Coordinates of C-alpha atoms and ligand atoms in Angstrom, one line a residue:
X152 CA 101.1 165.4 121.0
X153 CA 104.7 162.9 121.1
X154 CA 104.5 161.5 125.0
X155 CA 108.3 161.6 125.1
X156 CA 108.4 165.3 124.6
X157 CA 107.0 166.0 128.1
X158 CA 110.0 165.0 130.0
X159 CA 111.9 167.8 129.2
X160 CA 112.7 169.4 132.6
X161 CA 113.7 172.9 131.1
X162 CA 116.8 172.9 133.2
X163 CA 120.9 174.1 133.0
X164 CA 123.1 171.0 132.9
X165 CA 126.1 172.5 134.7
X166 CA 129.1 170.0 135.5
X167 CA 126.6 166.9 134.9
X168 CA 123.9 168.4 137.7
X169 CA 120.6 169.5 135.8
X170 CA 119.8 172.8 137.6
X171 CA 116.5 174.8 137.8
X172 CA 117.3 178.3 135.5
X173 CA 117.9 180.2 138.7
X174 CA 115.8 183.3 138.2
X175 CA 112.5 184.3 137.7
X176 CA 112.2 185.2 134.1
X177 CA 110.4 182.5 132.2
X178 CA 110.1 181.6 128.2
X179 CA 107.0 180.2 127.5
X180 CA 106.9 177.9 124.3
X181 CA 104.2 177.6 121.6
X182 CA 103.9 174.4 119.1
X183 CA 103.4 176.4 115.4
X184 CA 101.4 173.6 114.0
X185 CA 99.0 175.0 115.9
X186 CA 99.4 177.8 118.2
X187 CA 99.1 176.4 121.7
X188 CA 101.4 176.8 124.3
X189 CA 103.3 173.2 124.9
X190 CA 105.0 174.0 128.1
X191 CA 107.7 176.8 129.6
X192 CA 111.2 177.1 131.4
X193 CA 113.3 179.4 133.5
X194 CA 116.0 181.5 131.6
X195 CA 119.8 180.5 132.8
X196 CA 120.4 184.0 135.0
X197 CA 123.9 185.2 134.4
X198 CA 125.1 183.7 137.8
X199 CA 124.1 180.6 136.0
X200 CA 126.2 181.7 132.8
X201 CA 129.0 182.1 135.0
X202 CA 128.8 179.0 137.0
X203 CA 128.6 177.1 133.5
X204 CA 131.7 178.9 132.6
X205 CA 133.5 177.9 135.1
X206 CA 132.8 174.8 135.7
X207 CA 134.3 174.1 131.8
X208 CA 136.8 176.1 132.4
X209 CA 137.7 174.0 135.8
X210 CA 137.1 170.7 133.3
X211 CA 139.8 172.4 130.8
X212 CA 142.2 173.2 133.0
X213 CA 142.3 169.8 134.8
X214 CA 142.8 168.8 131.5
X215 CA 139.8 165.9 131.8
X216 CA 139.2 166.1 128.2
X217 CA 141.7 167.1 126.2
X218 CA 144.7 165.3 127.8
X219 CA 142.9 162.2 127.9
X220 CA 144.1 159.7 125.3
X221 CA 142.5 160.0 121.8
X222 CA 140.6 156.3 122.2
X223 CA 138.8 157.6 125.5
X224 CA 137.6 160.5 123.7
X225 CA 136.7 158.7 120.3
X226 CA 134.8 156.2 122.5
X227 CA 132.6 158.9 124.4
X228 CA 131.9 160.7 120.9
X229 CA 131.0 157.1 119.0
X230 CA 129.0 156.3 122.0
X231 CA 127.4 159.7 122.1
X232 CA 126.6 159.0 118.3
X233 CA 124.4 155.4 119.5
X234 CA 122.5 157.0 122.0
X235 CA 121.6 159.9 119.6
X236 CA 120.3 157.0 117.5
X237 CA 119.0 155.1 120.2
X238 CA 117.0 158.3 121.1
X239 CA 115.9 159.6 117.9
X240 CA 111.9 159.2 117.9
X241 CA 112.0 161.5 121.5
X242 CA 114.5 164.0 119.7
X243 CA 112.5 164.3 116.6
X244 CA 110.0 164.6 118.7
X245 CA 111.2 167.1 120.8
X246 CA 111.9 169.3 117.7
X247 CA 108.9 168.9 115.6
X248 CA 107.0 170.3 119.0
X249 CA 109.4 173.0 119.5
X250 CA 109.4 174.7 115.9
X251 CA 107.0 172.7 114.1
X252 CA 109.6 170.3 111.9
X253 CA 107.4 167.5 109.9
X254 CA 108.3 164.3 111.5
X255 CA 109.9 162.7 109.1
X256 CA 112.6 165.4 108.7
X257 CA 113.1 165.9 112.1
X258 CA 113.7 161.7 112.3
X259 CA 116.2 162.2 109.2
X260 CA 118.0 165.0 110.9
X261 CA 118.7 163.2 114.0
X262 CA 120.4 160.4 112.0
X263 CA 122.5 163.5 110.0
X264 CA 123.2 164.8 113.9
X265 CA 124.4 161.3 115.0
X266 CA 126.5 161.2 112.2
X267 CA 128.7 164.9 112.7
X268 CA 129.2 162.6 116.4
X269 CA 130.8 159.5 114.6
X270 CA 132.5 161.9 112.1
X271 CA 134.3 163.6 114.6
X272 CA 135.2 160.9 116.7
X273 CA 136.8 159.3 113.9
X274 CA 139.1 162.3 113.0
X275 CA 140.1 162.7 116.4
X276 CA 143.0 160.1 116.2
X277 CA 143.7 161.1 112.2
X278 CA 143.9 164.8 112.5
X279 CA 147.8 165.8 112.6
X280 CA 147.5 168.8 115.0
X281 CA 150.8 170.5 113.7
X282 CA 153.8 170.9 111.3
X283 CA 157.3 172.0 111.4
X284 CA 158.6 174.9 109.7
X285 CA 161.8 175.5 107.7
X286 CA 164.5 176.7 110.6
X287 CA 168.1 177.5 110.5
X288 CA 170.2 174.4 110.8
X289 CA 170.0 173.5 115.0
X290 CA 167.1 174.9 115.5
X291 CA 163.6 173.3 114.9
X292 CA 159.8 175.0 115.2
X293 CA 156.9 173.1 115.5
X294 CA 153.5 174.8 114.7
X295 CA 151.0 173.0 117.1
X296 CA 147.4 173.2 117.1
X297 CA 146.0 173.3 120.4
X298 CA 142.4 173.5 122.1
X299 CA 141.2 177.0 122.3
X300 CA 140.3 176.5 125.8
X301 CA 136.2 176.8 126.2
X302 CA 134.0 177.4 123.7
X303 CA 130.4 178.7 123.3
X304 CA 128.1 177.3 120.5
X305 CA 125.0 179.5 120.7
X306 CA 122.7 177.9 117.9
X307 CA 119.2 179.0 116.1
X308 CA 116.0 177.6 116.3
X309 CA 116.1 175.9 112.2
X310 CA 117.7 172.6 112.7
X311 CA 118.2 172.5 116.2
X312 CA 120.0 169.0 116.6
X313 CA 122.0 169.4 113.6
X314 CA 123.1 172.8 114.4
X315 CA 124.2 171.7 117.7
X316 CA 125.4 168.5 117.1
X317 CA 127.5 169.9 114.1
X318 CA 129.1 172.8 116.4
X319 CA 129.6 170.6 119.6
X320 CA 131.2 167.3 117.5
X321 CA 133.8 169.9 116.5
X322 CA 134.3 171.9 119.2
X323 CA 134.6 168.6 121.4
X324 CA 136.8 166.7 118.5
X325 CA 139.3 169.4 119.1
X326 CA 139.7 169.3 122.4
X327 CA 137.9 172.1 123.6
X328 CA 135.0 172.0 126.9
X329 CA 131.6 173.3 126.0
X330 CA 128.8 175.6 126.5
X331 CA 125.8 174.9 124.4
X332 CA 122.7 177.8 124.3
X333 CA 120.6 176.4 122.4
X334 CA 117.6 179.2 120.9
X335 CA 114.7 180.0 123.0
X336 CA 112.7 178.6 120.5
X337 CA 114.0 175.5 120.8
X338 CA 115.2 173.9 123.9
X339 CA 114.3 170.7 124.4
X340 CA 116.4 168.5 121.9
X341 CA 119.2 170.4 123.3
X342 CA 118.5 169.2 127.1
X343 CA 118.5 165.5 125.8
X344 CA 121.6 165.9 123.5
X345 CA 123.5 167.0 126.8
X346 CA 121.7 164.4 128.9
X347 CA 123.0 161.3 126.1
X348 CA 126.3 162.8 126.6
X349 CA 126.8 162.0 129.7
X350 CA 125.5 159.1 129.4
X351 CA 128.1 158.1 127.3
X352 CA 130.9 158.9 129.5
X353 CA 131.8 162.5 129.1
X354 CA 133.1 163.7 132.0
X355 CA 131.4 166.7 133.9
X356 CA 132.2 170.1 133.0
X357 CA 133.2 169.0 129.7
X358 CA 129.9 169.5 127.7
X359 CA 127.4 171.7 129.9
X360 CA 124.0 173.6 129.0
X361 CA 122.8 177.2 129.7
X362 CA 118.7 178.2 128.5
X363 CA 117.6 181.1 127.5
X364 CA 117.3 183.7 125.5
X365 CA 119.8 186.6 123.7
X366 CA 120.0 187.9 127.6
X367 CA 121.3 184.3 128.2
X368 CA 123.2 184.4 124.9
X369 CA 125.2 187.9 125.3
X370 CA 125.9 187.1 129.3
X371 CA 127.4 183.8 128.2
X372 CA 129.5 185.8 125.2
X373 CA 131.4 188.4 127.1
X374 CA 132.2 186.1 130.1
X375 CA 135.9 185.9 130.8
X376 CA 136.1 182.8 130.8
X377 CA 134.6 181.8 127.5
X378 CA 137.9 181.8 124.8
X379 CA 135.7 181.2 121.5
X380 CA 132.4 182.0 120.9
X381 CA 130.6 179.7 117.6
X382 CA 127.6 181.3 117.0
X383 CA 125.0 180.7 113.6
X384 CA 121.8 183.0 113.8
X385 CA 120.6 186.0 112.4
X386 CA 123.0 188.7 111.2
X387 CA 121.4 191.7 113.4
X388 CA 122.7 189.3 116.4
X389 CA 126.3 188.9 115.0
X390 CA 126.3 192.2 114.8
X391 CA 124.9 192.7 118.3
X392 CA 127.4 189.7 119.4
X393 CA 130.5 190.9 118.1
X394 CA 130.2 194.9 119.0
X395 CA 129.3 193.3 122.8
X396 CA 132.2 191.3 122.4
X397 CA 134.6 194.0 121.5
X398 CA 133.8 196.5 124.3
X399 CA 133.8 193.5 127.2
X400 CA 136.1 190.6 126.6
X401 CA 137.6 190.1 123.7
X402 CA 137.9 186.8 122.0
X403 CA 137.2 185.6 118.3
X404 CA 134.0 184.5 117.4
X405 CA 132.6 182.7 114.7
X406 CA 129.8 183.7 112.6
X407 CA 127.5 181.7 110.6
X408 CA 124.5 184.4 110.0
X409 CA 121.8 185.2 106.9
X410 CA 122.1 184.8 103.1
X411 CA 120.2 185.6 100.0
X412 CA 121.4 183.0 98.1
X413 CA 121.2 183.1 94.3
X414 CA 120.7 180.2 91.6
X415 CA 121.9 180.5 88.2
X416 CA 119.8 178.7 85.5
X417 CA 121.4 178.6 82.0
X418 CA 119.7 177.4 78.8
X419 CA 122.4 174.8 77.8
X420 CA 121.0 172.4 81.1
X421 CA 119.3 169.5 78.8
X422 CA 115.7 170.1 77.8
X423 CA 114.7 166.4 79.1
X424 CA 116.6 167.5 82.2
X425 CA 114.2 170.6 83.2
X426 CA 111.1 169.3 84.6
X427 CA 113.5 167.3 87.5
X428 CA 115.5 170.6 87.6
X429 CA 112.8 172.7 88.6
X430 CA 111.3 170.2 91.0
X431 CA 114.8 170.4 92.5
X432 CA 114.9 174.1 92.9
X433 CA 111.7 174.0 94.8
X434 CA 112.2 171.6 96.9
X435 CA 115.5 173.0 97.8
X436 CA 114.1 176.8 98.4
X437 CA 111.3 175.3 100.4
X438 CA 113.1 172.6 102.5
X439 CA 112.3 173.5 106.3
X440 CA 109.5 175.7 105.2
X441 CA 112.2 178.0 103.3
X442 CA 113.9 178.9 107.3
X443 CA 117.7 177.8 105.8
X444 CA 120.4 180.4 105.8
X445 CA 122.0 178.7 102.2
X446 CA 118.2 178.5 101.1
X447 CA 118.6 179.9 97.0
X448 CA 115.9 182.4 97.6
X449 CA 116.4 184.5 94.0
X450 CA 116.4 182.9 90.8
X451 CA 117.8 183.7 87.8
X452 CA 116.5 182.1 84.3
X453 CA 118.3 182.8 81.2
X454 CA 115.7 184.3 78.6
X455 CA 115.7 181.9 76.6
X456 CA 114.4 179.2 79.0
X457 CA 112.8 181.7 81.1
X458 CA 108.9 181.0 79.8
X459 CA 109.3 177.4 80.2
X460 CA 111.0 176.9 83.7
X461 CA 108.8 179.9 85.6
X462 CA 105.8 177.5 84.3
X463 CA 107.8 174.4 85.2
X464 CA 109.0 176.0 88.7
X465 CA 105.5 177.1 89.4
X466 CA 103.5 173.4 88.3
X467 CA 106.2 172.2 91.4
X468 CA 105.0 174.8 93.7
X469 CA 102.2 174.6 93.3
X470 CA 102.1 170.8 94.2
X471 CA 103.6 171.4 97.4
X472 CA 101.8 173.3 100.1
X473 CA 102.1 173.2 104.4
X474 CA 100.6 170.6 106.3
X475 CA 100.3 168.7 109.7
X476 CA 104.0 168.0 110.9
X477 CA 102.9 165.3 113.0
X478 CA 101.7 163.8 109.5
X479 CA 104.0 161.3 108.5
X480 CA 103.6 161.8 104.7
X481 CA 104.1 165.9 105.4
X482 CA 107.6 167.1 103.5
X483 CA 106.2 171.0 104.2
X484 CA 105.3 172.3 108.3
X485 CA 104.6 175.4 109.4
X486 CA 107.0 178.3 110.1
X487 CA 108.5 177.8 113.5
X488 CA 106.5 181.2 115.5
X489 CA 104.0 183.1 114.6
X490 CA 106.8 186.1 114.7
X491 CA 108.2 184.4 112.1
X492 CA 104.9 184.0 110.1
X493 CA 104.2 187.4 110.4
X494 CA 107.8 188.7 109.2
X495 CA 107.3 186.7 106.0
X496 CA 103.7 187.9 105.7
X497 CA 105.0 191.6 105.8
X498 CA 107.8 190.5 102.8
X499 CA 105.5 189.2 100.9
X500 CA 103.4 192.7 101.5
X501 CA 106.5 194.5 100.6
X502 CA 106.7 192.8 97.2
X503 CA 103.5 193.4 96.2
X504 CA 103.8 197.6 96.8
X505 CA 107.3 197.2 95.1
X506 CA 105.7 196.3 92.5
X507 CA 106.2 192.3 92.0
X508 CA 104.2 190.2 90.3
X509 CA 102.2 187.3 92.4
X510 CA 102.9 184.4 90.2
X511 CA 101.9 182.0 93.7
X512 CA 100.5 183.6 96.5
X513 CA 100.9 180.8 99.5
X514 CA 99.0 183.2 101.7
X515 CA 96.6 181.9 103.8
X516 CA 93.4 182.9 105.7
X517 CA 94.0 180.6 108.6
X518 CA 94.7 181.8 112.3
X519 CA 95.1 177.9 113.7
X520 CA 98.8 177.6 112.8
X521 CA 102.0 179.3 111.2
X522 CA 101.5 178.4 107.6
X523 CA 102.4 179.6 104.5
X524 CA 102.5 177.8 101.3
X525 CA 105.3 178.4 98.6
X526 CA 104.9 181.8 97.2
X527 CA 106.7 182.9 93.5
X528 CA 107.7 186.5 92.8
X529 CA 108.2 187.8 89.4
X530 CA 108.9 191.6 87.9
X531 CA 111.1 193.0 91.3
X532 CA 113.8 194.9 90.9
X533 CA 116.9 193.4 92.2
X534 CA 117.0 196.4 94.9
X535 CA 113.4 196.0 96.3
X536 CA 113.5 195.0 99.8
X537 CA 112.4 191.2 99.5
X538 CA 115.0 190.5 96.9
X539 CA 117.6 192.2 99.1
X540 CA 116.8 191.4 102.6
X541 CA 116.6 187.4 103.9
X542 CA 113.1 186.2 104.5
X543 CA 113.5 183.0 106.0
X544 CA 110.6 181.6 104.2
X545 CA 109.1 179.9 101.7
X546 CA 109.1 182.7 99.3
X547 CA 111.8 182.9 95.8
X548 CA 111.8 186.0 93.7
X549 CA 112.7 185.0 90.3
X550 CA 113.8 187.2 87.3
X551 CA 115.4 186.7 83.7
X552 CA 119.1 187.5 82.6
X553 CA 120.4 187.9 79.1
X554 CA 123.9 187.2 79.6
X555 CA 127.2 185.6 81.6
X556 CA 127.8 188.6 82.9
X557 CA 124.9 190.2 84.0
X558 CA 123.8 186.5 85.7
X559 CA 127.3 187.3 87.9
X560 CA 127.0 190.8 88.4
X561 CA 123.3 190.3 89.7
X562 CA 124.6 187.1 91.7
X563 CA 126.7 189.3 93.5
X564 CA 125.0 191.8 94.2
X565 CA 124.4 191.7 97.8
X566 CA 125.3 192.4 101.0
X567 CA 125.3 188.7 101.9
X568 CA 127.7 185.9 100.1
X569 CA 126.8 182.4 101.7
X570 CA 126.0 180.4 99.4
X571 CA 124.9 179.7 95.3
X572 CA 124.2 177.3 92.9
X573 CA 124.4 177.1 89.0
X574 CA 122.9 175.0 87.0
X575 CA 124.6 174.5 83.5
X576 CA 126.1 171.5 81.4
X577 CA 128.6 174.1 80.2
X578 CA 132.2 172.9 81.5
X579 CA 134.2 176.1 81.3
X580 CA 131.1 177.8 82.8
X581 CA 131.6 175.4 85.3
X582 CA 134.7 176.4 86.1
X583 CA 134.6 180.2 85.4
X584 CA 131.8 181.3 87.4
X585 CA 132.4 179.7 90.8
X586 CA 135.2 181.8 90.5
X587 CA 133.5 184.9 90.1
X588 CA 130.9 184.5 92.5
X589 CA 131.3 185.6 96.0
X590 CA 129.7 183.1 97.9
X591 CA 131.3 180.1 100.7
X592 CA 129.5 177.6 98.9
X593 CA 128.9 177.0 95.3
X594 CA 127.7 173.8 94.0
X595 CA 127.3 173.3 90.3
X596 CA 124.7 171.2 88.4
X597 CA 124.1 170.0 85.5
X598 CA 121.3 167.7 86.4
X599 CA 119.0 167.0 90.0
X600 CA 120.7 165.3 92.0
X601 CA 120.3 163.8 95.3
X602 CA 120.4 166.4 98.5
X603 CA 123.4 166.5 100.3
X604 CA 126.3 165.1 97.5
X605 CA 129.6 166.2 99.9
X606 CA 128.8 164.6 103.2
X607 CA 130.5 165.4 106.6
X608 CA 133.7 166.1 104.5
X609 CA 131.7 169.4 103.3
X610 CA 133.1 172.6 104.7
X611 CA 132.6 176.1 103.7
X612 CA 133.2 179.7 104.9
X613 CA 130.8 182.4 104.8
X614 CA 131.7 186.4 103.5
X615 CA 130.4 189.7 104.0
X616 CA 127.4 189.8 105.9
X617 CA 127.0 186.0 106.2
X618 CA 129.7 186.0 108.7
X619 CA 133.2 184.0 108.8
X620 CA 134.7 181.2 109.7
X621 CA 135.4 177.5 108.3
X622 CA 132.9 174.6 109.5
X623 CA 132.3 171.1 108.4
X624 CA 135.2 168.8 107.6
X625 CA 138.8 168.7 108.9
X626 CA 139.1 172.1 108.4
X627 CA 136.7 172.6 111.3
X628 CA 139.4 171.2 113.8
X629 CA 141.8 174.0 113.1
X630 CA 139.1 176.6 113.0
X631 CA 138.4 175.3 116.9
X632 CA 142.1 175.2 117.5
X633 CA 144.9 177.7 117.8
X634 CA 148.3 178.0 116.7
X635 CA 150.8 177.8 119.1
X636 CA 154.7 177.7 117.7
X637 CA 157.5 176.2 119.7
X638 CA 160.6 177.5 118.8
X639 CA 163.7 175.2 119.5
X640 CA 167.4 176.4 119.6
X641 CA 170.0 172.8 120.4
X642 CA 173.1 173.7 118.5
X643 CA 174.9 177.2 117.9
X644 CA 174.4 177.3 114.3
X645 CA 170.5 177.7 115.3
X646 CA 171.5 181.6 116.4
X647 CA 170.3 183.8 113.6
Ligands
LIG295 P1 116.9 183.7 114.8 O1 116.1 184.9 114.5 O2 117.3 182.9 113.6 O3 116.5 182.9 116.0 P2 118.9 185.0 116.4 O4 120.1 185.6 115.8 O5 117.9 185.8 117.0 O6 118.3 184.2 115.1 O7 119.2 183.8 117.4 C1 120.2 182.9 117.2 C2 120.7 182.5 118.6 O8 121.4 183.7 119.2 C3 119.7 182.1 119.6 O9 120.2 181.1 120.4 C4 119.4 183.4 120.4 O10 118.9 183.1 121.7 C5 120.8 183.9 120.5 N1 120.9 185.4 120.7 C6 120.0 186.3 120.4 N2 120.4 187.5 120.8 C7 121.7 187.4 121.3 C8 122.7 188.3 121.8 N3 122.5 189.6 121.8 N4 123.9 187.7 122.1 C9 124.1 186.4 122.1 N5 123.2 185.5 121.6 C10 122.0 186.0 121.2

């Protein structure tokens, strides 16, 4: 077991203090590689919520952060980015014994988390935060953008560095103070992120921590004092979040919840091509054990390639299977809980009685640890419950399509619209189908590539049951700002 781990305290970081939880209620945590239990903190009570809340809304209003001059906060972010670098063996750490991430992703992830820090402290001083509009003559209105005030990121338990760092470098680049609840599941990268913070000179109250779990989570969403909640989990919780929100305090949230994501194979992708294509597929479905929300986990074929990429898809499958994630040569871990084992398990069970053909069955008859190999489902209907419903596993139902249309009407048919990908050489396809998809995200290939191609300029917006909401890039600063207008009147003529 990683040394460093061990000096996670399990506290609240409240106004640069690290605070015991305040209550009773414990959350024990369990490493999935292998069941045991690694260690166990107290649960933020909601006094604690509240005291986090105020204390960044007291750093807001004295106006320590966002009135300060864009070098000072470009220097704290770029700093914060170093010391996330500096630190990344005891965050990968921390991570790959919270949910079980094989240590060399969880190393590769820190550097991707230091990087959405350096990103956003380099916008800060090129983002124009307004415009002026057209006006009568002696008048003038400037749209501004200003902070939203203070802002909640709650965040899963899949990439927990990434997912915070990626919510907290925007929220922080645009001026906003900060309350980070990081999942249950996962606390202890969080404590350290918040630690390195203020290390790097971000004043108190500015960036502060609450633990816990969705008690934590919906006391810390309908307090009064929160203006924005950012939230990326499950979409039963954004559903939870938002109704809770509506009857107690109003405010717009962000969502970033599930997805079903489908992949589009047609036969005009290059025969020499397919063999790399197929490896690409897989290793995409399964990254992170398959626990992605923009994971492609249906796949559609195009008859006439359909024999020979289910055999090439399944030779890659099966060449991949869940091992030791404190193995340096492991690209596959465990699933992050044994709840999470066991929801998969009872997908795959659902396939089988709806019918689906086992092409790989990744099933395993071992109780030491959370894993499940790569599993391939052929012969479901597209409304059978584990072609409909996110798994969050390693687990792809695939199935055969005989024309443009049908590949676009099955694409669409979901209740989620996240994320897809096509694969096709075809250059009005290309063009035409992105359109006619209903996902946030659409990438197009025509040949493997590496994984990710847009960098921190990437943004997207989730739809129907995925949630809503632009992230990633300079859009993100307006979604974390609002609009204020300032209407000016300085000579008669301005009078409408
Ligand atoms: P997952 O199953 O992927 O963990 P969840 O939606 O359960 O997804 O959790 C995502 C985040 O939301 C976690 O930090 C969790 O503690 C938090 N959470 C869970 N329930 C609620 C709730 N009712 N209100 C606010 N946050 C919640």
């Amino acid at each position: 077991m990683p040394t460093e781990a061990s000096k996670f305290q399990g506290k609240a970081i409240i106004n640069g203090r690290f605070l015991d939880g305040g209550g009773e209620r414990r959350i024990a945590l369990v490493n999935p590689a292998d069941n045991a239990e690694t260690g166990a903190f107290a649960a933020s009570t909601s006094a604690q919520v509240d005291s986090a809340a105020k204390a960044a809304r007291a750093a807001f209003e004295k106006g320590v952060w966002h009135s300060q001059p864009p070098p000072f906060r470009k220097a704290v972010l770029s700093q914060w980015s170093d010391l996330i670098e500096k630190n990344r063996e005891e965050l990968a750490s921390r991570d790959l014994l919270d949910m079980g991430k094989p240590i060399s992703a969880a190393r590769f992830e820190v550097g991707i988390a230091a990087g959405f820090a350096r990103y956003y402290a380099e916008a800060i001083d090129k983002f124009y935060p307004g415009r002026t509009a057209p006006t009568f003559p002696g008048a003038c209105e400037l749209q501004v953008r200003r902070p939203r005030g203070v802002v909640a990121a709650i965040t899963p338990w899949n990439f927990p560095v990434v997912n915070a760092m990626m919510k907290l470098s925007q929220i922080l680049a645009a001026g906003n103070t900060a309350i980070l609840k990081p999942s249950e599941q996962s606390p202890r990268s969080a404590e350290l992120l918040v630690q390195l913070a203020l290390e790097a000179g971000m004043p108190p109250g500015v960036l502060n921590l609450v633990q816990g779990d969705g008690e934590t989570g919906s006391a810390l969403a309908a307090h009064h004092d929160v203006d924005l909640v950012a939230f990326t989990g499950s979409t039963r919780t954004g559903r939870a979040l938002m109704s809770a929100i509506g009857e107690s305090s109003l405010k717009p949230v962000m969502l970033e919840c599930g997805g079903k994501s489908p992949e589009l194979v047609f036969a005009d992708i290059a025969a020499s091509d397919r063999p790399d294509i197929a490896r690409a597929i897989v290793a995409n479905a399964m990254m992170n054990t398959g626990q992605v929300c923009v994971a492609r986990s249906r796949l559609y074929l195009e008859d006439a390639i359909f024999d020979e990429m289910l055999e090439l898809v399944t030779a890659a499958a099966r060449a991949m299977a869940p091992s030791d994630p404190r193995d340096e040569t492991t690209q596959m871990g465990p699933l992050a809980s044994r709840k999470q084992t066991k929801t998969v398990l009872s997908y795959i069970e659902a396939g089988v009685a709806d019918g689906g053909a086992l092409v790989l069955d990744g099933r395993r008859n071992d109780a030491s640890g959370c894993y499940i190999g790569p599993t391939l489902f052929t012969g479901l209907r597209d409304d059978a419950r584990m072609v409909r419903e996110e798994i969050f596993g390693p687990v792809i139902s695939i199935a055969r399509f005989s024309s443009e249309s049908e590949a676009i009407s099955r694409a669409n048919a979901s209740p989620y619209a996240l994320a897809a990908t096509v694969w096709t050489t075809n250059l009005r396809r290309a063009h035409e189908i992105p359109a006619a998809l209903n996902a946030g995200m659409v990438r197009v290939q025509a040949c493997a590539a590496p994984n990710p191609v847009g960098g921190y300029a990437h943004a997207g917006e989730p739809a129907k049951q995925s949630g809503f909401g632009i992230e990633g890039g300079m859009l993100a600063l307006e979604s974390f700002s609002r609009l204020q207008s300032i209407e000016t009147v300085f000579g008669a003529a301005g009078t409408p």
